[in-house]
PDB file of C-alpha atoms in Angstrom:
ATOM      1  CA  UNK A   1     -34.592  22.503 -36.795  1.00  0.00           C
ATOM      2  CA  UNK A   2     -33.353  18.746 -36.986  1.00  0.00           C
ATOM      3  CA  UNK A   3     -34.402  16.406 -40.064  1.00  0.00           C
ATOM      4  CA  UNK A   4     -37.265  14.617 -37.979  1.00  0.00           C
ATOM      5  CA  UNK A   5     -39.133  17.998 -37.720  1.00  0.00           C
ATOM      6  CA  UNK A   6     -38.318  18.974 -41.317  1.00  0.00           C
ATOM      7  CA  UNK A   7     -39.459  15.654 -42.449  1.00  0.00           C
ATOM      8  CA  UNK A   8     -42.710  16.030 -40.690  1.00  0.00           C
ATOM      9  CA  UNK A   9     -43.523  20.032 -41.975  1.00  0.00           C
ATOM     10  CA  UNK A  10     -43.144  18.913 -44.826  1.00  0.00           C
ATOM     11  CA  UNK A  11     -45.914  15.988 -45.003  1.00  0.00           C
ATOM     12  CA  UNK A  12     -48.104  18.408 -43.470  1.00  0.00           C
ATOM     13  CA  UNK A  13     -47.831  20.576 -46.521  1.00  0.00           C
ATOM     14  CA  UNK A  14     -48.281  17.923 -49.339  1.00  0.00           C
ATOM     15  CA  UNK A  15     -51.196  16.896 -47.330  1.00  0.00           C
ATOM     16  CA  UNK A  16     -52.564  20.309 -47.319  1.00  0.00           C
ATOM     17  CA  UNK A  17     -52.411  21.153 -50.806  1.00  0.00           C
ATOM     18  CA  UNK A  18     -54.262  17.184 -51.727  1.00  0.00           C
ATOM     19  CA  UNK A  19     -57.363  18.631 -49.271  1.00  0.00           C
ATOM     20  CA  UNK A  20     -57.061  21.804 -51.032  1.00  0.00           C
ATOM     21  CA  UNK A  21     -57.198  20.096 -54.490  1.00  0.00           C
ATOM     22  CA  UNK A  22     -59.893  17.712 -53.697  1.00  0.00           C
ATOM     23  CA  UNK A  23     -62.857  20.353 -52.238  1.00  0.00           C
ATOM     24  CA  UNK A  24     -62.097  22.562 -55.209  1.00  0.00           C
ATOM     25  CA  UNK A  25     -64.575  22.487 -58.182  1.00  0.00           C
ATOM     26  CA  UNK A  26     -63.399  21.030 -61.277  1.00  0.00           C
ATOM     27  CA  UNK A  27     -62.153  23.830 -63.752  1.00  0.00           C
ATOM     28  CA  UNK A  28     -61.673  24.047 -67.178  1.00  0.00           C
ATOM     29  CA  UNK A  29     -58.284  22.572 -68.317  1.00  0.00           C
ATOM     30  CA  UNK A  30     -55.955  25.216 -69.416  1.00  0.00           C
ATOM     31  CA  UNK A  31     -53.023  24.204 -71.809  1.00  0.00           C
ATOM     32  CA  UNK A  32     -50.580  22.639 -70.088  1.00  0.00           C
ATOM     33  CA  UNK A  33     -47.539  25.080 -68.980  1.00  0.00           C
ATOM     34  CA  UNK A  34     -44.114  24.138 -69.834  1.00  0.00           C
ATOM     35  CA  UNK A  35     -43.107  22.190 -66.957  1.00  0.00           C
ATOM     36  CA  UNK A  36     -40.362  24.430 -64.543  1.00  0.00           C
ATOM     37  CA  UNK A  37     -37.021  22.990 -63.705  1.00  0.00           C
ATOM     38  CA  UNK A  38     -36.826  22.493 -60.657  1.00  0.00           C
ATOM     39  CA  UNK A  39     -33.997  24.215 -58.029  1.00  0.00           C
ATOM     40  CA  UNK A  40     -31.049  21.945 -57.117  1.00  0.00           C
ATOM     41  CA  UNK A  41     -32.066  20.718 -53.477  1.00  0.00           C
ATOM     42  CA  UNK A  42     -29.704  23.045 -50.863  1.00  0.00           C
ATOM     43  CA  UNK A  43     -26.835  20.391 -49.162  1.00  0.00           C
ATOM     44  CA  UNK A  44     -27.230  20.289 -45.271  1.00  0.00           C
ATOM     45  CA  UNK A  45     -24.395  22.083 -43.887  1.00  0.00           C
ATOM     46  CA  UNK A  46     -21.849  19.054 -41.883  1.00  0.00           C
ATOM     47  CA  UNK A  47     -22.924  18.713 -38.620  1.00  0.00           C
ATOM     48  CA  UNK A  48     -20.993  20.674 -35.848  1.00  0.00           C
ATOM     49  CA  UNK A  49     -19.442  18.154 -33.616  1.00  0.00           C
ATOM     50  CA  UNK A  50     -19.810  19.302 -29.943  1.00  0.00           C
ATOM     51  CA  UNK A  51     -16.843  19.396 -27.493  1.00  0.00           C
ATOM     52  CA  UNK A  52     -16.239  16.050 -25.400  1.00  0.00           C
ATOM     53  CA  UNK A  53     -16.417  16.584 -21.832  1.00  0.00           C
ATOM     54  CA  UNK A  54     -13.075  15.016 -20.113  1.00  0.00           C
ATOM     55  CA  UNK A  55     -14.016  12.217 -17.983  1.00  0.00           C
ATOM     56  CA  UNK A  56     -14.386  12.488 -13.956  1.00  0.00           C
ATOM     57  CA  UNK A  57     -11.469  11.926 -12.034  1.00  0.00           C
ATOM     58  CA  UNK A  58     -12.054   8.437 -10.731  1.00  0.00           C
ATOM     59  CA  UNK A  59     -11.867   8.734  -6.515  1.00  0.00           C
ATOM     60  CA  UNK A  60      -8.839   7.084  -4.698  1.00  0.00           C
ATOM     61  CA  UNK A  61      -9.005   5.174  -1.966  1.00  0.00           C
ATOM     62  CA  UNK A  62      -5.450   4.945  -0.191  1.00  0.00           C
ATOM     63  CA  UNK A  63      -5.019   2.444   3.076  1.00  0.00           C
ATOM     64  CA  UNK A  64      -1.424   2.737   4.678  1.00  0.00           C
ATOM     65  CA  UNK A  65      -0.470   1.290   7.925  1.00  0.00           C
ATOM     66  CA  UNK A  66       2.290   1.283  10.542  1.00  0.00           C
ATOM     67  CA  UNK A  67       3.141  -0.643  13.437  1.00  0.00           C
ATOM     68  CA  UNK A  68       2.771   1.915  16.180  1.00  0.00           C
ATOM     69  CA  UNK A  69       4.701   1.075  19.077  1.00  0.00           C
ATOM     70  CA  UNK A  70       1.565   2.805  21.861  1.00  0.00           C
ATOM     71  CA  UNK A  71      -1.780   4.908  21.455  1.00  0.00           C
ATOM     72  CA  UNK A  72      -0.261   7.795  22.005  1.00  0.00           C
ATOM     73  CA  UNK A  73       1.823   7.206  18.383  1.00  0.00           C
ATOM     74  CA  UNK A  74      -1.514   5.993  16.566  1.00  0.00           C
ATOM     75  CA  UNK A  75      -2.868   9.094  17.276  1.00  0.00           C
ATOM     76  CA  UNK A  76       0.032  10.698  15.809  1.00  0.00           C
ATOM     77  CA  UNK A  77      -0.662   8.772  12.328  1.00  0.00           C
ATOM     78  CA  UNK A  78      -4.262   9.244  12.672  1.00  0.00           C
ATOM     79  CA  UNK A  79      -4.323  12.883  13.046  1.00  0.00           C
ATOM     80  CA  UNK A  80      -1.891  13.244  10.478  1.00  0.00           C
ATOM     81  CA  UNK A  81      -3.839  11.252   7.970  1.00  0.00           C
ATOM     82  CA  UNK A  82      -6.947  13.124   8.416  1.00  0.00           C
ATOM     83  CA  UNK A  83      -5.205  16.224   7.941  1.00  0.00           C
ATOM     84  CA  UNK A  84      -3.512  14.961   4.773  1.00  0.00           C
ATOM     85  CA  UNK A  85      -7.163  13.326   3.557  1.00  0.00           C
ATOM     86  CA  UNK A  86      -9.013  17.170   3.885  1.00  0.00           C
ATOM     87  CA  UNK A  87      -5.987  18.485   1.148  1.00  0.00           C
ATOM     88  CA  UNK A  88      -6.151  16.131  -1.283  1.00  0.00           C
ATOM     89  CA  UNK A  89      -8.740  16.351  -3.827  1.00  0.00           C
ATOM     90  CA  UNK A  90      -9.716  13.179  -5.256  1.00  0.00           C
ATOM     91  CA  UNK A  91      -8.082  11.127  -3.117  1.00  0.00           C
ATOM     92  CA  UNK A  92      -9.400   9.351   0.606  1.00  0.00           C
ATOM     93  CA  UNK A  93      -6.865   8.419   3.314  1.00  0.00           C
ATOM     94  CA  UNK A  94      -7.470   5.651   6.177  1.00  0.00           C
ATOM     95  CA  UNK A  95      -5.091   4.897   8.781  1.00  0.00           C
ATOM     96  CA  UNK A  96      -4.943   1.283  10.188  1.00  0.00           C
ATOM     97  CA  UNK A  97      -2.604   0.909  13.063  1.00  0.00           C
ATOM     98  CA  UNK A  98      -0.743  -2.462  12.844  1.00  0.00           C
ATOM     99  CA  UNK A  99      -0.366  -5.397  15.526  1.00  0.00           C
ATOM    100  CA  UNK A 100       3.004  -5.302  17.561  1.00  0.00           C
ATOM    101  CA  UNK A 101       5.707  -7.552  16.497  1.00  0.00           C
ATOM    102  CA  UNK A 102       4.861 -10.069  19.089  1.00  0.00           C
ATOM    103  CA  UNK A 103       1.526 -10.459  17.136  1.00  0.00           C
ATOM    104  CA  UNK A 104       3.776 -11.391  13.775  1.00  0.00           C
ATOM    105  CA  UNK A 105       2.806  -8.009  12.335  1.00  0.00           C
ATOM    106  CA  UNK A 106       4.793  -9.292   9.107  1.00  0.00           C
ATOM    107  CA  UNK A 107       3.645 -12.584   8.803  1.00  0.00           C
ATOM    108  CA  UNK A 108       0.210 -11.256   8.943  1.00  0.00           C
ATOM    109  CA  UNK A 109       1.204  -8.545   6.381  1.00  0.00           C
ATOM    110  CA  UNK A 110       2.368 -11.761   3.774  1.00  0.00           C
ATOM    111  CA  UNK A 111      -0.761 -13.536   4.289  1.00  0.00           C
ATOM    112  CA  UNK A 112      -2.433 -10.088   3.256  1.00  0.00           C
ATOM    113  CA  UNK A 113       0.048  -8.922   0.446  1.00  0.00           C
ATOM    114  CA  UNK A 114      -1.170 -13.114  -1.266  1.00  0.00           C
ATOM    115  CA  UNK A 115      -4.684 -12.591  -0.748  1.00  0.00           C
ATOM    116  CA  UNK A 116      -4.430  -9.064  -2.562  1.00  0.00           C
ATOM    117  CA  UNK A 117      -6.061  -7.462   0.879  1.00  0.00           C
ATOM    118  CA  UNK A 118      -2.940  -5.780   1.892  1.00  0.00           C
ATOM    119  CA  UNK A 119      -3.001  -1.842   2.577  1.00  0.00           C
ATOM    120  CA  UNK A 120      -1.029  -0.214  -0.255  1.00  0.00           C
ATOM    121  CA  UNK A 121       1.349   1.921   2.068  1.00  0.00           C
ATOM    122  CA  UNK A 122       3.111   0.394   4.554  1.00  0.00           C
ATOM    123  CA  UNK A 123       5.798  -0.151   7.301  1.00  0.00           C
ATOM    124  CA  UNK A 124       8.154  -2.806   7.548  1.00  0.00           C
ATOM    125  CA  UNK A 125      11.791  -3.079   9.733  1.00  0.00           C
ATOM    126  CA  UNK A 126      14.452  -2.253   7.497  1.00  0.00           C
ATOM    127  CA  UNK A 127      15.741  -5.675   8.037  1.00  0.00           C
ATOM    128  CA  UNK A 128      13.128  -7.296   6.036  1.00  0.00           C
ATOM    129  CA  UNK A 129      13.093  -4.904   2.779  1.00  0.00           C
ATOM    130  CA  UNK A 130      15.395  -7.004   1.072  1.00  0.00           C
ATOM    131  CA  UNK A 131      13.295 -10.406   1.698  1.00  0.00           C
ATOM    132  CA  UNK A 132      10.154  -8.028   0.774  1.00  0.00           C
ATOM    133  CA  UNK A 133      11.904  -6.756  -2.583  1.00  0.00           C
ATOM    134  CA  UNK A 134      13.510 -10.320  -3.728  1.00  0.00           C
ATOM    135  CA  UNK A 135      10.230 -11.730  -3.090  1.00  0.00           C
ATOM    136  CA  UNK A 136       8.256  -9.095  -4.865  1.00  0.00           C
ATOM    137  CA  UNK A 137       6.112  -8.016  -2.082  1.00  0.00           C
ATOM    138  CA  UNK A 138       6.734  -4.244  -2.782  1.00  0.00           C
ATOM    139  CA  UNK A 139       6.635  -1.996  -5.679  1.00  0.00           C
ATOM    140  CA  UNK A 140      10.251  -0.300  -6.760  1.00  0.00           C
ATOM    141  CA  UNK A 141       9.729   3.259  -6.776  1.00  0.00           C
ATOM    142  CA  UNK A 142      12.115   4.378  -8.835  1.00  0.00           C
ATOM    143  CA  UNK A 143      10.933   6.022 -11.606  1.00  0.00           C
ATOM    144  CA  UNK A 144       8.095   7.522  -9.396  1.00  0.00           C
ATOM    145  CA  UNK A 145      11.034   9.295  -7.773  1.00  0.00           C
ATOM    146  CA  UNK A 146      13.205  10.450 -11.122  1.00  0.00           C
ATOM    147  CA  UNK A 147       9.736  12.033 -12.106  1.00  0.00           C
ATOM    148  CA  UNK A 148       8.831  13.670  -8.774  1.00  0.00           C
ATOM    149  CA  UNK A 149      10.558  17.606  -9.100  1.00  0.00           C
ATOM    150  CA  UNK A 150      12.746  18.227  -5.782  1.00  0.00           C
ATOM    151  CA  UNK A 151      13.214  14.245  -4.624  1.00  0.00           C
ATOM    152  CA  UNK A 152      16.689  13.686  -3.685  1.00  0.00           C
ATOM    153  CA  UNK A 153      18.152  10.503  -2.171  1.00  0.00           C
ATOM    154  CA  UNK A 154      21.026  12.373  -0.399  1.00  0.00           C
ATOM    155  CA  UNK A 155      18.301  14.553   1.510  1.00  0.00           C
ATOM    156  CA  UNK A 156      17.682  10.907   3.775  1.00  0.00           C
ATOM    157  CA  UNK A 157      20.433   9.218   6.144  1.00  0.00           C
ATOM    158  CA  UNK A 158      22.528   7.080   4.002  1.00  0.00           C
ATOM    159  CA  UNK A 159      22.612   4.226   6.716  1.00  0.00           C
ATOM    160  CA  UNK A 160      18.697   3.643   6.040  1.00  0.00           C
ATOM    161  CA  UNK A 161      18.665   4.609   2.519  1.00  0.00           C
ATOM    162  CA  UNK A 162      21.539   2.150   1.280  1.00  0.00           C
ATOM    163  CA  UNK A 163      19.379  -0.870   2.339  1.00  0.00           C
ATOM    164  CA  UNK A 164      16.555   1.193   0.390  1.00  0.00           C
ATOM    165  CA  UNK A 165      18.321   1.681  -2.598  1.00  0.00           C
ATOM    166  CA  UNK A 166      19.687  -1.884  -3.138  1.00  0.00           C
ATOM    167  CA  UNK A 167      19.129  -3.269  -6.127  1.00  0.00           C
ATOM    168  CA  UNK A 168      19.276  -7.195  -5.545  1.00  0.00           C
ATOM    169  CA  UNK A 169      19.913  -8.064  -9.349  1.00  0.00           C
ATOM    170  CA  UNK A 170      22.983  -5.880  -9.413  1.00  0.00           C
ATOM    171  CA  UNK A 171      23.951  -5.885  -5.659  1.00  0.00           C
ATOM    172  CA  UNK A 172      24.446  -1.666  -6.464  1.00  0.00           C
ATOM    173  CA  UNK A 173      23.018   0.796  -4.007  1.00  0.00           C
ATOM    174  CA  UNK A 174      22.468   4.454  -3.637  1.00  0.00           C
ATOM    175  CA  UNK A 175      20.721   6.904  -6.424  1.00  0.00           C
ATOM    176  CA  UNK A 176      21.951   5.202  -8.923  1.00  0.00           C
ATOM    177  CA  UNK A 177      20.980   1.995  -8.347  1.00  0.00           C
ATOM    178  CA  UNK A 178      18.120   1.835 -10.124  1.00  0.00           C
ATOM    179  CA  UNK A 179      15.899   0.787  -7.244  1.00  0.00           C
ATOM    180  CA  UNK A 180      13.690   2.403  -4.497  1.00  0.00           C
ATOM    181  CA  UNK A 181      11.774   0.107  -1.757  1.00  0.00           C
ATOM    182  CA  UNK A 182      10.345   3.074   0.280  1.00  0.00           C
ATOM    183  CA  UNK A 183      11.769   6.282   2.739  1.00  0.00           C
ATOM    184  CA  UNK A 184      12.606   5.887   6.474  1.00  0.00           C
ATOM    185  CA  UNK A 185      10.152   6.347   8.620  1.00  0.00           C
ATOM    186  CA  UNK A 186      12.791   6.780  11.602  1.00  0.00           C
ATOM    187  CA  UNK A 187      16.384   5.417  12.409  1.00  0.00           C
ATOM    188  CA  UNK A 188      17.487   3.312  15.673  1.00  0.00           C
ATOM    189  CA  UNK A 189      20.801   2.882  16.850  1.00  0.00           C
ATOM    190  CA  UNK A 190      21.521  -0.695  18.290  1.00  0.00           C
ATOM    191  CA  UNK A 191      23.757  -1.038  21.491  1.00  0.00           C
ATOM    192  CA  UNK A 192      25.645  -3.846  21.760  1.00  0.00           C
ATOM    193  CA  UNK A 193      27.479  -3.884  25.365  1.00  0.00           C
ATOM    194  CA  UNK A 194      30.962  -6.645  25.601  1.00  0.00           C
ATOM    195  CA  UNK A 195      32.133  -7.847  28.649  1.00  0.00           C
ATOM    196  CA  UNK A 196      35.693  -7.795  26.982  1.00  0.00           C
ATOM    197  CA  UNK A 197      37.189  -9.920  30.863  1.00  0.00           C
ATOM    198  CA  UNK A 198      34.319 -12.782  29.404  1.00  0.00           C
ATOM    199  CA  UNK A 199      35.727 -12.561  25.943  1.00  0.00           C
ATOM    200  CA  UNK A 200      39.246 -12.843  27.083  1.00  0.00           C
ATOM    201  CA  UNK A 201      38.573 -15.730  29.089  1.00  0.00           C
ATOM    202  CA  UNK A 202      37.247 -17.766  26.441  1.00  0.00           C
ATOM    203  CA  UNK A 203      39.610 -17.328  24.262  1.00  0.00           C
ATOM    204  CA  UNK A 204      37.761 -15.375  22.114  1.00  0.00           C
ATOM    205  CA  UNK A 205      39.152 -12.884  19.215  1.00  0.00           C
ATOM    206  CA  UNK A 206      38.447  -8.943  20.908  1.00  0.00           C
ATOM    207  CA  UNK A 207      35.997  -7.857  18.357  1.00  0.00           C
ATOM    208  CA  UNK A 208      37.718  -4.211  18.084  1.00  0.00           C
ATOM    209  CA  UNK A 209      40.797  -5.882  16.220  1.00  0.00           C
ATOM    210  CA  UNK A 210      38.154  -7.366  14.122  1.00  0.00           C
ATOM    211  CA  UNK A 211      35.858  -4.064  13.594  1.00  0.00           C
ATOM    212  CA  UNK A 212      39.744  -2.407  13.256  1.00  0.00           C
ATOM    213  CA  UNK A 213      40.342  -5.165   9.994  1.00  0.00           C
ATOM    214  CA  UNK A 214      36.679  -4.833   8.489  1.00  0.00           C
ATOM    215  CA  UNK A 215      35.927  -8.754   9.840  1.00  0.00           C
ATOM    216  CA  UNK A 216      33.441  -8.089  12.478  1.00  0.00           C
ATOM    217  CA  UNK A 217      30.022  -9.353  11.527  1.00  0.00           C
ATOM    218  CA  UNK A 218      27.182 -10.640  13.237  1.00  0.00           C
ATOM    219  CA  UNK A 219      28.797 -14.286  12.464  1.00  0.00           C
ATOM    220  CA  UNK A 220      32.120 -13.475  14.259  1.00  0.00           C
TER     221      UNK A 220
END
């Protein structure tokens, strides 16, 4: 019984006894009784306080996109998205398949990442992680990884993951960097074919003496 319905019992018994008291004929008075002490009023016992429900898990919503190079690959992503988005419990998964590079699928992605409408997973070529990370385009995921049980760096090619991994404050790369821009999505090998007669002709250095001496760049 709470003190609202106490409170009201109550006033329904001192009202009671003043009817009783009024319709009742008057009586002799009788020598007034010593007056009874009264009993100490009973403390309420503290108030229980009732187990807080933990709050609902807040839905997710994830966008991630790639830049699929036919239909036949978008379906690929799309397929595997859905199957990913019917596991995971409190968290919803939408593929967007990006332009081609001839539609300036990173310039567009820039424009996106400064109006804060940008997916939050994405592809870029591995050429432009280092622009993306000086610039601050993409989130170093790092620590994510150190707290994530059975990541390992060495399980990825180190070709991919050393432009992953670099740090551009300290120029270090690897697991120990202290940096982590993403995980390949695939490796390419570029060709380059020399007509090494041409090269002769003009005089110019034979780039295997360079590649032999650790001078040939893409500037040579």
């Amino acid at each position: 019984m709470n003190r609202r319905l106490i409170f009201v019992f109550s006033s329904l018994l001192l009202v009671a006894s003043m009817l009783l008291s009024a319709c009742a004929p008057a009586a002799t008075p009788a020598p007034a009784a010593p007056a009874a002490t009264e009993a100490p009023a009973a403390t309420e016992a503290p108030a229980v306080e009732q187990p807080t429900e933990a709050p609902a898990m807040e839905e997710v919503a994830l966008r991630w996109r790639t830049r699929p190079d036919n239909q036949e690959e978008a379906d690929v992503y799309a397929s595997i998205s859905d199957e990913l988005d019917a596991k995971l419990e409190g968290i919803t998964l939408s593929y967007e398949p990006g332009g081609s590079e001839s539609s300036s699928y990173q310039d567009v992605l820039k424009t996106e990442i400064g109006a804060g409408t940008a997916p939050d997973v994405f592809w870029i070529p591995g050429s432009d992680v280092g622009d993306f990370a000086k610039r601050g385009l993409i989130l170093n995921l790092a620590d994510q990884a150190s707290m994530t049980d059975g990541f390992n760096i060495d399980d990825f090619y180190a070709g991919p993951m050393a432009a992953l991994t670099h740090n551009p404050d300290t120029n270090a790369e690897g697991a120990d960097s202290g940096a982590l821009w993403g995980l390949p999505r695939d490796v390419s090998t570029f060709v380059l074919y020399l007509n090494n007669d041409l090269l002769a002709e003009a005089g110019a250095t034979d780039p295997r003496e360079l590649a032999a001496k650790g001078e040939w760049t893409w500037d040579a």
